[in-house]
Coordinates of C-alpha atoms and ligand atoms in Angstrom, one line a residue:
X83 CA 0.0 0.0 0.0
X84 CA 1.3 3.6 -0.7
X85 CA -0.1 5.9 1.4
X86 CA -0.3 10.3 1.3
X87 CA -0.8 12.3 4.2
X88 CA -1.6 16.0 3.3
X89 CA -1.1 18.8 6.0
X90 CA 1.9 18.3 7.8
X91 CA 1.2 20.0 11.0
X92 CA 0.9 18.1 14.5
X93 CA -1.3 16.1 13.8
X94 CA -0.7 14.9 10.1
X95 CA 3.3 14.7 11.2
X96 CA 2.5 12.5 13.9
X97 CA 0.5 10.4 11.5
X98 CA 2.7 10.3 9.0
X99 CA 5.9 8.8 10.8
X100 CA 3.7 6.3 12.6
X101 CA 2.2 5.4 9.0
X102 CA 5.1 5.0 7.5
X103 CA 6.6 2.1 10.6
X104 CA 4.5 -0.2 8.1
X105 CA 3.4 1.7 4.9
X106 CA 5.2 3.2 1.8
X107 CA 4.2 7.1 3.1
X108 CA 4.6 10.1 1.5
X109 CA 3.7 13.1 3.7
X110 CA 2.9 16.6 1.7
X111 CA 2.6 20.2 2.9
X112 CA 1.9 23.9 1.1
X113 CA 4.9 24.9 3.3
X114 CA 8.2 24.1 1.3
X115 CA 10.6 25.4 4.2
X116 CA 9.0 22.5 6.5
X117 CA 8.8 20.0 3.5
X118 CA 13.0 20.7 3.4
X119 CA 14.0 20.6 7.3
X120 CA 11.7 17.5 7.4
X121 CA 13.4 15.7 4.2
X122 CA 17.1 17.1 6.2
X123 CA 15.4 15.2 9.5
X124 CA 14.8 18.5 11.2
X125 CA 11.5 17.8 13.5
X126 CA 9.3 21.3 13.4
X127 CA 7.7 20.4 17.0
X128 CA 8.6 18.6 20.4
X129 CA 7.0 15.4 20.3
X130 CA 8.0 12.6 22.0
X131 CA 9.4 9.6 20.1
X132 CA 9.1 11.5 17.0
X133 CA 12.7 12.0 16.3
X134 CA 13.2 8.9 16.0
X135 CA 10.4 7.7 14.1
X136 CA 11.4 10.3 11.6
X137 CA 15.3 9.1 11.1
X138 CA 14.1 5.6 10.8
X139 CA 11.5 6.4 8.0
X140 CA 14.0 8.7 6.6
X141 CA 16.6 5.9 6.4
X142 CA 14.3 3.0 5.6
X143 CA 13.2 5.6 2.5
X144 CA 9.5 4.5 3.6
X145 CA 8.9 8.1 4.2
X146 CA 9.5 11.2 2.4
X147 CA 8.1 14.7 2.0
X148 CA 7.1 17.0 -0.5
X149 CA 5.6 20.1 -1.5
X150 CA 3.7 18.5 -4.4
X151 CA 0.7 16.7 -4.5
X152 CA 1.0 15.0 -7.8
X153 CA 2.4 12.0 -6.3
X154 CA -1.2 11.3 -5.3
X155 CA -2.6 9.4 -8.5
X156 CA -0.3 6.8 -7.4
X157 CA -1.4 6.3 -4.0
X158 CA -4.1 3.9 -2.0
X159 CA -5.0 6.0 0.4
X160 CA -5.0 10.0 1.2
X161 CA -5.1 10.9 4.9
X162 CA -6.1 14.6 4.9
X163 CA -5.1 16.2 8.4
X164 CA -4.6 20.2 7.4
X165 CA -5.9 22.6 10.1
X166 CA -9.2 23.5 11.3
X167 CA -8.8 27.0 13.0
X168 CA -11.6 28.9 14.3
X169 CA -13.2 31.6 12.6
X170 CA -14.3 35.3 14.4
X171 CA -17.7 33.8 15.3
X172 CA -16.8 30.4 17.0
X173 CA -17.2 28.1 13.4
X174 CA -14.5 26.5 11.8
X175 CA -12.5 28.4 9.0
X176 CA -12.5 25.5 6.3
X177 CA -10.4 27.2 3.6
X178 CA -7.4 24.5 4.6
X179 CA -10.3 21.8 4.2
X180 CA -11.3 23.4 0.7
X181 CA -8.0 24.1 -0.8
X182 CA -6.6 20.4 -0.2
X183 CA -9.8 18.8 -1.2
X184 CA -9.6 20.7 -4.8
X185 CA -5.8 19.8 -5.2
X186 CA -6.4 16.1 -4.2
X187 CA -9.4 15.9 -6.4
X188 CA -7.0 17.6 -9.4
X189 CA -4.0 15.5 -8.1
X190 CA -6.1 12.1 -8.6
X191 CA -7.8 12.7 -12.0
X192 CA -6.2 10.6 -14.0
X193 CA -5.6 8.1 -11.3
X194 CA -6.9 4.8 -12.0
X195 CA -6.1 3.2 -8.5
X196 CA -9.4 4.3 -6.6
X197 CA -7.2 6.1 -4.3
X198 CA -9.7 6.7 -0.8
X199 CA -9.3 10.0 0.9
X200 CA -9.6 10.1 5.1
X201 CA -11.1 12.9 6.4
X202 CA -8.7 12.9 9.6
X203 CA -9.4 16.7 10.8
X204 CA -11.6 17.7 13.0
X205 CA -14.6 19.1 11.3
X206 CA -18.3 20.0 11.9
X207 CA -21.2 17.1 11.0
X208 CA -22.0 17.4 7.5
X209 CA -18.7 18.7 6.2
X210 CA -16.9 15.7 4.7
X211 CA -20.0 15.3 2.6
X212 CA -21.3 19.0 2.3
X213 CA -17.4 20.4 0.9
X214 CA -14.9 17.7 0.8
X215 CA -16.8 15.1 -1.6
X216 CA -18.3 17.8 -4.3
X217 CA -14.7 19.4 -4.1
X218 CA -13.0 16.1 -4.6
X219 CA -15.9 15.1 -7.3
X220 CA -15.8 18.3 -9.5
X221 CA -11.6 18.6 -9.8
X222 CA -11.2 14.9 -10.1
X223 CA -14.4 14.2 -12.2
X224 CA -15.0 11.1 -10.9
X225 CA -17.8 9.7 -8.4
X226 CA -17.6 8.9 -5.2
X227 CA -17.8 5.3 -4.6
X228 CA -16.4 4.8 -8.2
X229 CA -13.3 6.8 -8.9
X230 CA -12.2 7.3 -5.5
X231 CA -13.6 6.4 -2.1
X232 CA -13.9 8.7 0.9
X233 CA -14.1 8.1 4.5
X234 CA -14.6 9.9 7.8
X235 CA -11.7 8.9 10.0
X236 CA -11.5 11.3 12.8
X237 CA -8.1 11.2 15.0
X238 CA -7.9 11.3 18.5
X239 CA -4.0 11.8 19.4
X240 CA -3.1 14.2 22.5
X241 CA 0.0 16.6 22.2
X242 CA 2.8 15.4 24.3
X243 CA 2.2 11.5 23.4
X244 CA 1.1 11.7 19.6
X245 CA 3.0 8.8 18.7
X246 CA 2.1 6.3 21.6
X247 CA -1.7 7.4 21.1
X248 CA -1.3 6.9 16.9
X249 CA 0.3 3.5 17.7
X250 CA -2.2 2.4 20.2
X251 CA -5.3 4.6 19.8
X252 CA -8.7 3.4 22.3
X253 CA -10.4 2.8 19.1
X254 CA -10.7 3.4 15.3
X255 CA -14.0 5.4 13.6
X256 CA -14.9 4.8 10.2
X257 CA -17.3 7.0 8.2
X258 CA -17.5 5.5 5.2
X259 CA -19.3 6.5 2.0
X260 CA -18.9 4.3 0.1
X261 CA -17.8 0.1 -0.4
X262 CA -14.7 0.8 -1.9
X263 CA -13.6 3.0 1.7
X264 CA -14.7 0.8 4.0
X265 CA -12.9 -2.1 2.6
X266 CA -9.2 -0.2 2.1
X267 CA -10.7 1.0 5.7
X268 CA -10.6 -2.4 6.8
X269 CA -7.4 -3.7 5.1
X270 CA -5.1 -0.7 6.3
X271 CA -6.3 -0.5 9.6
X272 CA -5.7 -4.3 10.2
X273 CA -2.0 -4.2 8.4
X274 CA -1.2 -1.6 10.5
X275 CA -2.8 -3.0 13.9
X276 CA -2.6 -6.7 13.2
X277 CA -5.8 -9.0 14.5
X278 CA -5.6 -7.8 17.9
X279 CA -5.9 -4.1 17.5
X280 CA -8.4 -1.6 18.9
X281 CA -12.3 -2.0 17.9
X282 CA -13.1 -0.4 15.2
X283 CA -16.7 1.5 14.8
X284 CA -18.3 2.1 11.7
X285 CA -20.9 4.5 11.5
X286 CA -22.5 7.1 9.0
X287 CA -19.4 10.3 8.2
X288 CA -21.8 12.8 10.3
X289 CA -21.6 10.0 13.3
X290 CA -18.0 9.8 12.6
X291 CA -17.5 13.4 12.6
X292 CA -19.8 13.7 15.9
X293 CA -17.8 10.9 18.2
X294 CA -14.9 13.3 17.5
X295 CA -16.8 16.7 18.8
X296 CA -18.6 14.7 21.2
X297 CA -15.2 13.1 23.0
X298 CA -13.7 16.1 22.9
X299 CA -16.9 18.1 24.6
X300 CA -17.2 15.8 27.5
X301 CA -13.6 16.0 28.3
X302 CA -14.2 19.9 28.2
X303 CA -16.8 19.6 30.3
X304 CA -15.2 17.4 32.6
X305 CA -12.6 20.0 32.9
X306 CA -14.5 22.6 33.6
X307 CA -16.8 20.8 36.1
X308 CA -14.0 20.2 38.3
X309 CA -12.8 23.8 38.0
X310 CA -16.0 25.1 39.0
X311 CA -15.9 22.6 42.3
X312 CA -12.4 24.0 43.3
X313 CA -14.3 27.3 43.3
X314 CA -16.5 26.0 45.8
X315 CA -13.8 24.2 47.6
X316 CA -12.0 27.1 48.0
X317 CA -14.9 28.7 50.4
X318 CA -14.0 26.0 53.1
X319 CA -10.7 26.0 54.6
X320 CA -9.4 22.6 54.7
X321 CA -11.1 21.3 51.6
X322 CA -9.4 19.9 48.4
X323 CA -10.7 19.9 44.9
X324 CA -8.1 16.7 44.5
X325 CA -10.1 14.8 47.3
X326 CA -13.5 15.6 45.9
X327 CA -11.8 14.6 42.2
X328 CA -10.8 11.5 43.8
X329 CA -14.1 11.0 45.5
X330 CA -16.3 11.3 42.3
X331 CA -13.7 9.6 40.0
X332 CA -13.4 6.2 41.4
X333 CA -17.2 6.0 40.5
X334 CA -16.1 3.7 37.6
X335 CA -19.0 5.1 35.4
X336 CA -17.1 8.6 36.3
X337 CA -14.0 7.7 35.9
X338 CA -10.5 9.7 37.5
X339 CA -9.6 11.1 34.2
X340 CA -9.6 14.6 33.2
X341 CA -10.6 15.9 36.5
X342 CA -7.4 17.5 37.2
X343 CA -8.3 21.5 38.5
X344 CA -6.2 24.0 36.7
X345 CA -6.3 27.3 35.2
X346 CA -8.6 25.5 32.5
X347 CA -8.1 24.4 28.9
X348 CA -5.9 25.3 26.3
X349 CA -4.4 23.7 23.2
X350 CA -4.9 23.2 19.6
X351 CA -8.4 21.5 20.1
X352 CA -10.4 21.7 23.1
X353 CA -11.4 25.7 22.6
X354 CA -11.9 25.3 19.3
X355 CA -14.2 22.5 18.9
X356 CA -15.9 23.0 21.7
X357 CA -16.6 26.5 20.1
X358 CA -17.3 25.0 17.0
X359 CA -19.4 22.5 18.2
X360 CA -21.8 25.2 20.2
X361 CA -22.3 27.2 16.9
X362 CA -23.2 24.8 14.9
X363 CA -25.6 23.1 17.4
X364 CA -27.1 27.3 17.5
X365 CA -26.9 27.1 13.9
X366 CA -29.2 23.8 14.0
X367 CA -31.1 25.6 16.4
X368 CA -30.5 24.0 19.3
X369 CA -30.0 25.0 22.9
X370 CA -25.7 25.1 23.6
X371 CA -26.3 26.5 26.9
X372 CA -24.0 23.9 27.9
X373 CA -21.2 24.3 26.1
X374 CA -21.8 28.0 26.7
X375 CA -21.2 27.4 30.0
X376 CA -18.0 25.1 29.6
X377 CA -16.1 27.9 27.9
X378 CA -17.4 30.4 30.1
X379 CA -15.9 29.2 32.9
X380 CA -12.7 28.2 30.8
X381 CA -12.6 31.6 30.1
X382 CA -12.3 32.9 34.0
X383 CA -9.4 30.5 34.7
X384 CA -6.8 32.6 34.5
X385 CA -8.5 36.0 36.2
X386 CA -9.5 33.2 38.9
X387 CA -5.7 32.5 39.4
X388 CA -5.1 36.3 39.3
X389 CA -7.8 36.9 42.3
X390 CA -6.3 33.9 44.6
X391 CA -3.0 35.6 43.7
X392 CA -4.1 39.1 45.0
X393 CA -5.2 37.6 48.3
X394 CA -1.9 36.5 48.9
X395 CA -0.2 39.6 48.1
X396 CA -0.4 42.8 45.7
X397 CA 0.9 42.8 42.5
X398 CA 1.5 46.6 42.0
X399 CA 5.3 46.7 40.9
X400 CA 6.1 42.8 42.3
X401 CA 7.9 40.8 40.7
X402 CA 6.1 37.8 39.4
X403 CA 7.6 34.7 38.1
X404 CA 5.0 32.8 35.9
X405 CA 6.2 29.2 35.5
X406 CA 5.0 27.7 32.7
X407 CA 3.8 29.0 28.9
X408 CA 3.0 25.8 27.1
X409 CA -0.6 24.4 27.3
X410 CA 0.3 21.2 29.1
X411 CA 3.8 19.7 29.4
X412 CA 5.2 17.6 26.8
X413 CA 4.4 20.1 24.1
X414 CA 5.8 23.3 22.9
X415 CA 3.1 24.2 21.7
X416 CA 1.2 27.6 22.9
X417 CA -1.9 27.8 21.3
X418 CA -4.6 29.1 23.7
X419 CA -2.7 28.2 26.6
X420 CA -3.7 29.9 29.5
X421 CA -0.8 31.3 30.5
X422 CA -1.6 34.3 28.3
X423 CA -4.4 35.4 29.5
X424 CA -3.2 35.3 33.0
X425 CA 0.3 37.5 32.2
X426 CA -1.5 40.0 29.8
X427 CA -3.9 40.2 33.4
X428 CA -0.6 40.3 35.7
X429 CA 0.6 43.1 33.6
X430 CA -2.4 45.3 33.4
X431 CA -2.5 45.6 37.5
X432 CA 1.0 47.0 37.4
X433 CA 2.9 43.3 38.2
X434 CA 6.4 43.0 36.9
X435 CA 6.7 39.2 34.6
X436 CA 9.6 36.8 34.1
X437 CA 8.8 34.2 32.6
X438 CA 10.4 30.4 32.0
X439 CA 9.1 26.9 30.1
X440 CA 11.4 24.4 29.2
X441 CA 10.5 24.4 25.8
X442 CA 8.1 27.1 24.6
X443 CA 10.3 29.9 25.4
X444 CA 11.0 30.6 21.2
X445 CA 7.3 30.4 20.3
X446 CA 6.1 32.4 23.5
X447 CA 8.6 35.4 22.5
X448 CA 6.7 36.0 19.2
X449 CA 4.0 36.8 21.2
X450 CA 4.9 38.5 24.8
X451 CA 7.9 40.3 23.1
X452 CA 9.6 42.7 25.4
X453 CA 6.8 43.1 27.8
X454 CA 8.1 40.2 30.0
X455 CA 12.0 39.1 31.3
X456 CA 12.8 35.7 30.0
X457 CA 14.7 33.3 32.3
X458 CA 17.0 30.5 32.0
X459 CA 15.8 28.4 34.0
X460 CA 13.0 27.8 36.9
X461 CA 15.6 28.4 39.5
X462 CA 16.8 31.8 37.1
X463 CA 13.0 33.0 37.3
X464 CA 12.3 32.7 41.4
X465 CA 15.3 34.6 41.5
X466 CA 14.3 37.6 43.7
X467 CA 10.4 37.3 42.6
X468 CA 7.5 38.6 45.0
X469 CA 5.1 36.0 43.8
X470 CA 5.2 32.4 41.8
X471 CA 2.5 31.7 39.9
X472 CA 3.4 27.4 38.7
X473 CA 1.2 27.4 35.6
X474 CA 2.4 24.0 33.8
X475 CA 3.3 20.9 35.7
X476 CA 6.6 20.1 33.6
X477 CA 9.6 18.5 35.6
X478 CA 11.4 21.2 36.0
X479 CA 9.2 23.5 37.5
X480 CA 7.1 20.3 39.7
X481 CA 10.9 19.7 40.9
X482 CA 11.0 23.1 42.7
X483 CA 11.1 22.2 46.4
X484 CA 9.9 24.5 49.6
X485 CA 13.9 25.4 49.8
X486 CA 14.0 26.4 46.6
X487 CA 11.4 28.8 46.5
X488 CA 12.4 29.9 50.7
X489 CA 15.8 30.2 49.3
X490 CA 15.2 31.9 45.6
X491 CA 12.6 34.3 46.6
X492 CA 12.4 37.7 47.7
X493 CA 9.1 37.0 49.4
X494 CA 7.7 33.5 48.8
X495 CA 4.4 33.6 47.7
X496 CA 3.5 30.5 45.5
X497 CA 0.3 30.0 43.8
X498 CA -0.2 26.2 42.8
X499 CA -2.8 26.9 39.5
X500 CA -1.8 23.0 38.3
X501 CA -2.1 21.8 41.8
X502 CA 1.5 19.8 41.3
X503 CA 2.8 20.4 44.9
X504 CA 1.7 18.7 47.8
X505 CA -0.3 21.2 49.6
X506 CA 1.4 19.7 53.3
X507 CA 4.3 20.2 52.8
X508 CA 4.6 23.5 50.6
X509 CA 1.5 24.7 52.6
X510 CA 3.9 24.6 56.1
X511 CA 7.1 26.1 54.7
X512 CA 5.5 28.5 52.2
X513 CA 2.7 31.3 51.6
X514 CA 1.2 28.6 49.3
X515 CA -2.2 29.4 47.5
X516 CA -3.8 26.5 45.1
X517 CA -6.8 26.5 42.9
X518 CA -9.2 24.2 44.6
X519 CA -7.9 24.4 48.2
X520 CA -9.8 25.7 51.2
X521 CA -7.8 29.0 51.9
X522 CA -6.1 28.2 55.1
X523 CA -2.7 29.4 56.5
X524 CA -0.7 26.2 57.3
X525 CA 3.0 28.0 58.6
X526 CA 3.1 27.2 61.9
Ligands
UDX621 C1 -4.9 19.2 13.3 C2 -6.2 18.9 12.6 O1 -6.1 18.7 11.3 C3 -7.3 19.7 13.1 O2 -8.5 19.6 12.4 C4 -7.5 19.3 14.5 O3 -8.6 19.8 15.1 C5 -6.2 19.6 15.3 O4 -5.1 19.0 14.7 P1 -2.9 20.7 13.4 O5 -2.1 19.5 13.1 O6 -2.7 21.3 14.7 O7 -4.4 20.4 13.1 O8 -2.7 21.7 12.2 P2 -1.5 22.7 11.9 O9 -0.3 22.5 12.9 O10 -2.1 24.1 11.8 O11 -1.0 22.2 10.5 C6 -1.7 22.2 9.3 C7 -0.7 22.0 8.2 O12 -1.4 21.8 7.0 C8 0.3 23.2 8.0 O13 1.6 22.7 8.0 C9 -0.1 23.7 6.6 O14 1.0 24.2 5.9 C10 -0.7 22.5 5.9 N1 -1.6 22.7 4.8 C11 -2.7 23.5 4.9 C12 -1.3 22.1 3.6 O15 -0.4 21.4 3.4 N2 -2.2 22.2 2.5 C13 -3.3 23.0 2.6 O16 -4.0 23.1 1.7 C14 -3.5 23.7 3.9
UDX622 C1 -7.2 16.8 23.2 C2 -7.8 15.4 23.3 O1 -7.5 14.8 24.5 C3 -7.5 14.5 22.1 O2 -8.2 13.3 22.1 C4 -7.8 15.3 20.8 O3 -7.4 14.5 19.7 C5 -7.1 16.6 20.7 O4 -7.5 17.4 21.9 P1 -4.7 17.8 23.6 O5 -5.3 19.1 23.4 O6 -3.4 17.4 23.0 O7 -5.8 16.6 23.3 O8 -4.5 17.7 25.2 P2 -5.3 17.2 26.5 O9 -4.4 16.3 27.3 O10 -6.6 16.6 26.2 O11 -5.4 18.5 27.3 C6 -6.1 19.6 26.9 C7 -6.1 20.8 27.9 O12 -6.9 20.4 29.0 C8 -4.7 21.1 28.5 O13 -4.6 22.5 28.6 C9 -4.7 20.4 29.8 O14 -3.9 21.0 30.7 C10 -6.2 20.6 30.2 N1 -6.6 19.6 31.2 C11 -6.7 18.3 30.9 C12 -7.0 20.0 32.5 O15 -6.9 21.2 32.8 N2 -7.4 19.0 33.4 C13 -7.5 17.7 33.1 O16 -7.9 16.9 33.9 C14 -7.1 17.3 31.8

């Protein structure tokens, strides 16, 4: 089987290198700088295990990359997986979606292999068969079902273990339109997995494209349930949002996941389809209260972290060391992490920012610029700060012990918005403040 992945962003890069483990893969993007560092084995993104994977596929020659899409026509399948922004009023911006289904359908016109495309991004109900078949139809001049197949295939890989979730996904969906898709479906998803791999559900490509906004709408909500119970945690001294998590999560029809109290969701996905997935509920004219609510409170995260800040301490002219810019560890990715919102908030009530991540530090300077003091390390950024603020739970920063912060701090003040110290023992040693924890002075 030769296989094309088109869009070589996070998600179709991650695809592509786990792809090509088993398949001939060929993995093409608009973008002809990234097309050349990937063919030089330059990786674009942090990503663990992708490094590898890449060298070996380099080496092997079962991967390459290109700027091209006319190696297409000779290819089984075409996994599209370009991006699915959001547009000014919540929807998704489908241009990506429109401009590589009319190059695929042009790419594959005088193909005579029945290539079948795979919707992999994320997309609204109705849109595989409402812009990417007619595209694909009208520039390839064949029928679906007869020239080409097409599929709904929606992926369900997490930043910061892309390859381990691509290599062992919880399950496969299928939206097939047609015979000839569900049957390469069935063929390339059992190469790949052998007999014993995940279940695989076939439904219509609206159900397909539904399992993917509906997953990732209850794990929103799950999110910012819990975040709303630290609130009310925090009105009763003594009381921990990670007990209460606990409590209701080993309710095994509740489950422990993604109740983890934070300064709420960020990342490529979770704002944006849940966004997407309330306006076009409106736009069916249904009632998204719900989802309304789920971003709502996602949205007062960060000033909530600013307010338990301010009752620790002022933030007039203090130095402030924010620890932490990607969304979640592992990545270094920024997009919509909440990290933002909190320093563009620390900054308009007069406080002074350094900041330090690990890995984000390049991406996050093309956005704070000179407003904020970057450090070299976590211990570089407590240096002589007024007030911690721990915003992602990497390593390095969930390393940082009670000394660390006695000993680097001008006044140590630490707000816990991850809730990745033990409130014991940071609570006795430090003015320690946490999302979710019943405000209660522990120094002795
Ligand atoms: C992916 C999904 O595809 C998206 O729907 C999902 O919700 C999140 O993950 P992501 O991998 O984050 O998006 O996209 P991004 O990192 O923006 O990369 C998209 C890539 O597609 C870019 O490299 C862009 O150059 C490329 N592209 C876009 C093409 O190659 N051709 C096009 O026509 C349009
Ligand atoms: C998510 C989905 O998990 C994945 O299935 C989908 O394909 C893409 O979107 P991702 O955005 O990479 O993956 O990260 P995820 O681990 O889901 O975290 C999203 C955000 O929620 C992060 O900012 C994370 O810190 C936050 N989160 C997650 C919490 O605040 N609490 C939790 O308990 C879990």
């Amino acid at each position: 089987m030769k296989i094309a992945v088109v869009g070589v962003g996070y998600v179709g890069l991650s695809t592509a290198v786990c792809i090509a483990t088993k398949y001939s893969t060929v993995a093409i993007d608009v973008n002809e700088a990234r097309v050349l560092n990937l063919r030089a084995g330059k990786v674009p993104i942090h990503e663990r295990g992708l490094k590898g994977l890449l060298t070996s596929g380099l080496e092997s020659k079962k991967l390459g990359f290109s700027s091209s899409l006319a190696s297409l026509a000779s290819c089984d399948a075409v996994f599209i997986t370009v991006g699915t922004p959001s547009a000014a009023d919540g929807s998704i911006e489908l241009s990506q979606i429109r401009n590589a289904s009319t190059g695929i359908g042009a790419a594959i016109r005088d193909s005579t292999k029945k290539p079948v495309v795979f919707l992999k991004s994320t997309v609204v109900p109705g849109t595989a068969r409402s812009v990417v078949r007619p595209l694909v139809e009208k520039y390839s001049g064949m029928n679906c079902g007869n020239g080409f197949g097409l599929c709904s295939n929606p992926e369900f890989l997490r930043e910061g273990s892309a390859i381990k979730d691509t290599l062992a996904p919880d399950r496969v969906v299928l939206g097939p339109f047609d015979d000839l898709s569900l049957r390469l479906a069935r063929t390339f998803y059992e190469g790949f997995y052998g007999r014993n791999g995940p279940e695989v559900l076939v439904t219509t490509p609206e159900g397909a494209e539904l399992v993917k906004y509906g997953s990732n709408a209850l794990l929103a909500t799950k999110v910012s349930l819990i975040n709303l119970i630290a609130k009310v945690s925090e009105k009763f001294p003594g009381t921990d949002v990670q007990d209460v998590a606990r409590g209701i999560g080993l309710d095994h029809r509740l489950g422990l996941h993604f109740l983890q109290a934070g300064p709420g969701f960020g990342g490529s996905c979770f704002p944006k389809d849940v966004r997407a997935f309330r306006k076009s509920t409106t736009d069916f004219g249904l009632d998204s209260s719900i989802l309304e609510s789920v971003l709502k409170i996602n949205e007062e995260q960060p000033q909530h972290v600013v307010e338990l800040a301010e009752k620790a301490t002022s933030l007039q002219g203090r130095e402030i060391a924010v620890l932490g810019l990607a969304f979640k560890p592992d990545t270094d990715d920024i997009r919509e992490s909440r990290s933002f919102p909190l320093i563009w908030r620390l900054l308009e009530r007069g406080g002074k920012v350094r900041v330090y991540d690990p890995v984000a530090m390049p991406a996050a300077k093309t956005v704070l610029k000179s407003r904020v003091v970057y450090s070299t390390s976590a211990q570089d950024c407590i240096k002589g700060a007024d007030l911690a603020i721990a915003m992602t739970a990497w390593r390095q920063i969930k390393s940082l012990t009670p000394a660390d912060y006695l000993k680097q701090m001008r006044s140590p003040v630490l707000v816990d918005a991850r809730r990745m110290y033990d409130p014991d023992e940071y609570g006795r040693k430090l003015r320690y403040v946490a999302v979710g924890l019943g405000s209660e002075d522990r120094r002795p």
